[in-house]
mmCIF file of N, CA and C in Angstrom:
data_model
loop_
_atom_site.group_PDB
_atom_site.id
_atom_site.type_symbol
_atom_site.label_atom_id
_atom_site.label_comp_id
_atom_site.label_asym_id
_atom_site.label_seq_id
_atom_site.Cartn_x
_atom_site.Cartn_y
_atom_site.Cartn_z
ATOM 1 N N MET A 14 4.716 14.236 4.092
ATOM 2 C CA MET A 14 4.392 14.738 0.997
ATOM 3 C C MET A 14 4.120 13.165 1.624
ATOM 4 N N VAL A 15 3.082 12.581 1.504
ATOM 5 C CA VAL A 15 2.701 11.955 1.132
ATOM 6 C C VAL A 15 2.527 10.928 0.086
ATOM 7 N N GLN A 16 3.520 8.670 0.443
ATOM 8 C CA GLN A 16 3.588 8.196 -0.478
ATOM 9 C C GLN A 16 2.444 7.664 -1.550
ATOM 10 N N TRP A 17 3.633 7.739 -2.889
ATOM 11 C CA TRP A 17 2.181 6.640 -3.758
ATOM 12 C C TRP A 17 2.393 5.787 -3.677
ATOM 13 N N THR A 18 1.952 4.798 -3.654
ATOM 14 C CA THR A 18 1.818 2.645 -4.068
ATOM 15 C C THR A 18 1.342 2.335 -5.214
ATOM 16 N N ASP A 19 1.599 1.294 -5.805
ATOM 17 C CA ASP A 19 1.340 0.623 -6.576
ATOM 18 C C ASP A 19 -0.090 0.609 -6.823
ATOM 19 N N ALA A 20 -1.121 0.570 -5.626
ATOM 20 C CA ALA A 20 -2.386 0.077 -4.879
ATOM 21 C C ALA A 20 -2.910 1.859 -5.510
ATOM 22 N N ASP A 21 -1.754 3.037 -4.919
ATOM 23 C CA ASP A 21 -2.945 4.022 -5.558
ATOM 24 C C ASP A 21 -2.950 3.802 -7.457
ATOM 25 N N SER A 22 -1.611 3.680 -8.408
ATOM 26 C CA SER A 22 -1.514 4.037 -9.593
ATOM 27 C C SER A 22 -3.569 2.242 -9.713
ATOM 28 N N ALA A 23 -3.432 1.103 -9.382
ATOM 29 C CA ALA A 23 -4.366 0.539 -9.351
ATOM 30 C C ALA A 23 -6.137 1.447 -10.297
ATOM 31 N N ARG A 24 -5.713 2.249 -8.593
ATOM 32 C CA ARG A 24 -7.347 3.146 -7.611
ATOM 33 C C ARG A 24 -8.084 4.305 -9.554
ATOM 34 N N ALA A 25 -6.376 4.721 -9.549
ATOM 35 C CA ALA A 25 -6.669 5.806 -10.801
ATOM 36 C C ALA A 25 -6.742 5.315 -11.747
ATOM 37 N N GLN A 26 -6.212 4.173 -12.301
ATOM 38 C CA GLN A 26 -6.377 3.491 -14.560
ATOM 39 C C GLN A 26 -7.938 2.634 -13.652
ATOM 40 N N GLN A 27 -7.854 2.378 -12.509
ATOM 41 C CA GLN A 27 -9.740 1.949 -12.567
ATOM 42 C C GLN A 27 -10.666 3.379 -12.194
ATOM 43 N N ILE A 28 -10.910 4.351 -12.044
ATOM 44 C CA ILE A 28 -11.142 4.627 -11.820
ATOM 45 C C ILE A 28 -11.384 5.457 -13.447
ATOM 46 N N TRP A 29 -10.346 5.646 -14.586
ATOM 47 C CA TRP A 29 -10.242 6.168 -15.085
ATOM 48 C C TRP A 29 -11.159 5.026 -16.351
ATOM 49 N N SER A 30 -10.730 4.487 -16.057
ATOM 50 C CA SER A 30 -11.725 3.112 -17.165
ATOM 51 C C SER A 30 -13.043 3.325 -17.060
ATOM 52 N N GLU A 31 -14.054 4.028 -15.460
ATOM 53 C CA GLU A 31 -14.835 3.747 -15.674
ATOM 54 C C GLU A 31 -15.540 4.416 -16.227
ATOM 55 N N TYR A 32 -14.244 6.045 -15.893
ATOM 56 C CA TYR A 32 -15.077 7.393 -16.383
ATOM 57 C C TYR A 32 -14.712 7.182 -18.195
ATOM 58 N N GLN A 33 -14.110 6.796 -18.634
ATOM 59 C CA GLN A 33 -14.541 5.655 -20.343
ATOM 60 C C GLN A 33 -15.133 5.866 -20.412
ATOM 61 N N ARG A 34 -15.812 4.769 -19.812
ATOM 62 C CA ARG A 34 -16.742 4.002 -19.778
ATOM 63 C C ARG A 34 -18.118 5.073 -19.606
ATOM 64 N N ARG A 35 -18.240 5.777 -19.056
ATOM 65 C CA ARG A 35 -19.096 6.780 -18.865
ATOM 66 C C ARG A 35 -19.083 7.847 -19.431
ATOM 67 N N HIS A 36 -18.202 8.267 -20.291
ATOM 68 C CA HIS A 36 -18.362 9.450 -21.072
ATOM 69 C C HIS A 36 -17.614 9.456 -21.920
ATOM 70 N N ASP A 37 -18.233 10.893 -22.702
ATOM 71 C CA ASP A 37 -17.622 10.381 -24.262
ATOM 72 C C ASP A 37 -16.445 11.163 -24.123
ATOM 73 N N LEU A 38 -15.377 10.839 -24.845
ATOM 74 C CA LEU A 38 -14.195 11.183 -24.862
ATOM 75 C C LEU A 38 -13.266 11.922 -26.073
ATOM 76 N N SER A 39 -14.132 11.993 -27.048
ATOM 77 C CA SER A 39 -14.062 12.088 -28.841
ATOM 78 C C SER A 39 -13.010 14.107 -28.169
ATOM 79 N N GLY A 40 -13.742 14.401 -28.141
ATOM 80 C CA GLY A 40 -13.246 16.288 -27.500
ATOM 81 C C GLY A 40 -12.009 16.861 -26.969
ATOM 82 N N LYS A 41 -11.825 15.769 -26.265
ATOM 83 C CA LYS A 41 -10.750 15.914 -25.015
ATOM 84 C C LYS A 41 -9.089 14.635 -25.408
ATOM 85 N N ILE A 42 -9.417 14.251 -26.548
ATOM 86 C CA ILE A 42 -8.150 13.121 -27.139
ATOM 87 C C ILE A 42 -6.930 14.431 -27.283
ATOM 88 N N GLY A 43 -5.352 13.745 -27.070
ATOM 89 C CA GLY A 43 -4.859 14.427 -26.746
ATOM 90 C C GLY A 43 -4.250 15.390 -25.099
ATOM 91 N N GLN A 44 -4.971 15.915 -25.039
ATOM 92 C CA GLN A 44 -5.503 16.536 -23.390
ATOM 93 C C GLN A 44 -4.641 15.503 -22.358
ATOM 94 N N THR A 45 -4.443 16.419 -21.659
ATOM 95 C CA THR A 45 -3.905 15.352 -19.786
ATOM 96 C C THR A 45 -5.399 15.462 -18.859
ATOM 97 N N ALA A 46 -5.671 14.007 -18.610
ATOM 98 C CA ALA A 46 -5.800 14.012 -17.244
ATOM 99 C C ALA A 46 -5.243 13.343 -15.809
ATOM 100 N N GLY A 47 -4.903 14.057 -14.951
ATOM 101 C CA GLY A 47 -5.278 13.956 -13.244
ATOM 102 C C GLY A 47 -5.966 13.467 -12.874
ATOM 103 N N ILE A 48 -5.624 12.174 -12.094
ATOM 104 C CA ILE A 48 -6.918 11.638 -11.420
ATOM 105 C C ILE A 48 -6.101 11.563 -9.974
ATOM 106 N N GLU A 49 -6.680 11.718 -9.604
ATOM 107 C CA GLU A 49 -6.574 11.171 -7.885
ATOM 108 C C GLU A 49 -7.722 10.825 -7.195
ATOM 109 N N PRO A 50 -6.226 9.452 -6.739
ATOM 110 C CA PRO A 50 -6.965 7.871 -6.326
ATOM 111 C C PRO A 50 -8.388 7.703 -5.331
ATOM 112 N N ILE A 51 -8.018 9.459 -4.578
ATOM 113 C CA ILE A 51 -8.428 8.429 -2.959
ATOM 114 C C ILE A 51 -9.834 9.289 -3.353
ATOM 115 N N SER A 52 -10.172 10.603 -3.856
ATOM 116 C CA SER A 52 -11.664 10.967 -4.206
ATOM 117 C C SER A 52 -12.080 10.679 -5.361
ATOM 118 N N GLY A 53 -11.190 9.735 -6.452
ATOM 119 C CA GLY A 53 -12.069 10.425 -7.817
ATOM 120 C C GLY A 53 -12.193 11.371 -8.633
ATOM 121 N N ALA A 54 -11.812 12.237 -8.111
ATOM 122 C CA ALA A 54 -11.456 14.108 -8.914
ATOM 123 C C ALA A 54 -10.208 14.008 -10.012
ATOM 124 N N ILE A 55 -10.911 14.095 -11.018
ATOM 125 C CA ILE A 55 -10.254 14.334 -12.272
ATOM 126 C C ILE A 55 -10.522 15.338 -13.056
ATOM 127 N N TRP A 56 -9.438 15.654 -13.406
ATOM 128 C CA TRP A 56 -9.075 17.047 -13.918
ATOM 129 C C TRP A 56 -8.340 16.715 -15.735
ATOM 130 N N PHE A 57 -9.227 17.847 -15.865
ATOM 131 C CA PHE A 57 -8.124 17.508 -17.376
ATOM 132 C C PHE A 57 -7.927 19.166 -18.123
ATOM 133 N N GLY A 58 -6.095 18.899 -18.987
ATOM 134 C CA GLY A 58 -6.232 20.569 -18.996
ATOM 135 C C GLY A 58 -4.844 19.856 -20.113
ATOM 136 N N ASP A 59 -4.625 21.754 -21.089
ATOM 137 C CA ASP A 59 -3.756 20.910 -22.331
ATOM 138 C C ASP A 59 -2.200 20.360 -21.653
ATOM 139 N N SER A 60 -1.648 20.117 -20.618
ATOM 140 C CA SER A 60 -0.776 20.183 -19.953
ATOM 141 C C SER A 60 -0.347 19.080 -18.260
ATOM 142 N N ILE A 61 0.717 18.677 -17.875
ATOM 143 C CA ILE A 61 0.164 18.315 -16.549
ATOM 144 C C ILE A 61 0.613 18.977 -15.487
ATOM 145 N N GLN A 62 0.856 20.894 -16.394
ATOM 146 C CA GLN A 62 1.454 21.838 -14.946
ATOM 147 C C GLN A 62 -0.488 22.716 -15.096
ATOM 148 N N ASP A 63 -1.025 22.504 -15.909
ATOM 149 C CA ASP A 63 -2.306 23.208 -16.360
ATOM 150 C C ASP A 63 -3.407 21.837 -15.500
ATOM 151 N N VAL A 64 -3.067 20.855 -15.424
ATOM 152 C CA VAL A 64 -3.801 20.146 -14.628
ATOM 153 C C VAL A 64 -3.723 20.711 -12.940
ATOM 154 N N ILE A 65 -2.659 20.451 -12.487
ATOM 155 C CA ILE A 65 -2.033 20.823 -11.055
ATOM 156 C C ILE A 65 -2.478 21.774 -10.574
ATOM 157 N N ALA A 66 -1.884 23.105 -11.702
ATOM 158 C CA ALA A 66 -2.839 25.109 -11.242
ATOM 159 C C ALA A 66 -4.640 24.277 -11.290
ATOM 160 N N GLN A 67 -4.984 23.066 -12.032
ATOM 161 C CA GLN A 67 -6.059 23.813 -12.020
ATOM 162 C C GLN A 67 -6.882 22.535 -9.862
ATOM 163 N N ARG A 68 -5.852 21.731 -10.098
ATOM 164 C CA ARG A 68 -6.346 21.427 -8.111
ATOM 165 C C ARG A 68 -6.332 21.829 -8.037
ATOM 166 N N ASP A 69 -4.694 22.995 -7.891
ATOM 167 C CA ASP A 69 -4.454 23.643 -6.728
ATOM 168 C C ASP A 69 -5.723 25.165 -5.692
ATOM 169 N N ALA A 70 -5.759 25.122 -7.747
ATOM 170 C CA ALA A 70 -6.408 26.379 -7.556
ATOM 171 C C ALA A 70 -8.494 25.569 -6.637
ATOM 172 N N GLY A 71 -8.559 24.387 -6.855
ATOM 173 C CA GLY A 71 -9.539 23.613 -6.118
ATOM 174 C C GLY A 71 -9.197 23.951 -4.226
ATOM 175 N N GLY A 72 -7.886 24.590 -4.250
ATOM 176 C CA GLY A 72 -7.419 23.874 -2.874
ATOM 177 C C GLY A 72 -7.151 22.416 -2.431
ATOM 178 N N SER A 73 -6.858 21.458 -3.386
ATOM 179 C CA SER A 73 -6.197 20.759 -3.564
ATOM 180 C C SER A 73 -4.914 20.449 -2.778
ATOM 181 N N ALA A 74 -3.836 19.288 -2.506
ATOM 182 C CA ALA A 74 -2.873 19.131 -2.665
ATOM 183 C C ALA A 74 -2.086 17.624 -2.771
ATOM 184 N N ALA A 75 -3.228 16.858 -3.205
ATOM 185 C CA ALA A 75 -3.483 15.353 -3.255
ATOM 186 C C ALA A 75 -2.450 14.933 -4.017
ATOM 187 N N PRO A 76 -1.997 13.648 -4.934
ATOM 188 C CA PRO A 76 -1.215 13.358 -5.767
ATOM 189 C C PRO A 76 -1.790 13.182 -6.522
ATOM 190 N N LEU A 77 -1.838 12.889 -8.245
ATOM 191 C CA LEU A 77 -2.221 12.976 -8.847
ATOM 192 C C LEU A 77 -1.840 11.408 -10.279
ATOM 193 N N PHE A 78 -1.926 11.074 -10.918
ATOM 194 C CA PHE A 78 -2.454 10.051 -11.612
ATOM 195 C C PHE A 78 -2.384 10.552 -13.158
ATOM 196 N N PHE A 79 -1.068 10.669 -13.813
ATOM 197 C CA PHE A 79 -1.336 11.397 -15.316
ATOM 198 C C PHE A 79 -1.871 10.243 -15.893
ATOM 199 N N ILE A 80 -3.316 10.554 -17.376
ATOM 200 C CA ILE A 80 -2.819 9.846 -18.101
ATOM 201 C C ILE A 80 -2.922 11.041 -19.366
ATOM 202 N N ARG A 81 -2.810 10.564 -20.636
ATOM 203 C CA ARG A 81 -2.643 11.420 -22.268
ATOM 204 C C ARG A 81 -3.925 10.844 -22.748
ATOM 205 N N VAL A 82 -5.370 12.057 -22.707
ATOM 206 C CA VAL A 82 -6.152 10.896 -23.717
ATOM 207 C C VAL A 82 -6.338 10.556 -24.828
ATOM 208 N N GLY A 83 -7.136 8.925 -24.586
ATOM 209 C CA GLY A 83 -6.356 8.739 -26.134
ATOM 210 C C GLY A 83 -5.100 8.259 -25.984
ATOM 211 N N SER A 84 -4.569 7.686 -25.461
ATOM 212 C CA SER A 84 -3.146 7.365 -25.274
ATOM 213 C C SER A 84 -3.027 6.007 -24.260
ATOM 214 N N GLU A 85 -2.040 5.309 -25.074
ATOM 215 C CA GLU A 85 -2.262 4.378 -23.733
ATOM 216 C C GLU A 85 -0.882 4.921 -22.472
ATOM 217 N N THR A 86 0.365 5.335 -23.519
ATOM 218 C CA THR A 86 0.980 5.679 -22.191
ATOM 219 C C THR A 86 0.803 7.673 -22.638
ATOM 220 N N TYR A 87 1.254 8.018 -21.269
ATOM 221 C CA TYR A 87 1.274 9.539 -21.066
ATOM 222 C C TYR A 87 3.469 9.458 -21.472
ATOM 223 N N TYR A 88 3.848 9.335 -21.622
ATOM 224 C CA TYR A 88 5.342 9.456 -22.152
ATOM 225 C C TYR A 88 6.391 8.925 -22.098
ATOM 226 N N ARG A 89 6.616 8.750 -23.345
ATOM 227 C CA ARG A 89 7.620 7.875 -23.552
ATOM 228 C C ARG A 89 9.371 7.737 -23.610
ATOM 229 N N LYS A 90 10.253 7.382 -23.097
ATOM 230 C CA LYS A 90 12.055 8.026 -22.844
ATOM 231 C C LYS A 90 12.091 6.855 -23.508
ATOM 232 N N GLY A 91 12.674 7.711 -24.709
ATOM 233 C CA GLY A 91 13.288 6.093 -25.066
ATOM 234 C C GLY A 91 14.794 6.747 -26.145
ATOM 235 N N GLY A 92 16.035 6.583 -26.385
ATOM 236 C CA GLY A 92 17.240 6.682 -27.488
ATOM 237 C C GLY A 92 16.354 6.240 -28.915
ATOM 238 N N HIS A 93 17.253 6.899 -30.458
ATOM 239 C CA HIS A 93 17.068 6.628 -31.875
ATOM 240 C C HIS A 93 17.946 5.652 -32.031
ATOM 241 N N ARG A 94 17.875 4.921 -32.950
ATOM 242 C CA ARG A 94 18.915 4.072 -33.451
ATOM 243 C C ARG A 94 19.238 3.764 -34.904
#
């Protein structure tokens, strides 16, 4: 199994920033993006599971960094007061 590092996260975020500058993502707001930091490949889908299925169908098993398009965080866990 591949060990994920902070450098992988930083590279994935760099790939995502560059992709956003070059592409209009207005039609993908709310979708999940899976970013593979080594190859730079990006998959889009309705959920993490959808993105993983697409990646697997393409013959890859590389770990992914997930972003929700149009949101600063993918998932935030917290209690209500």
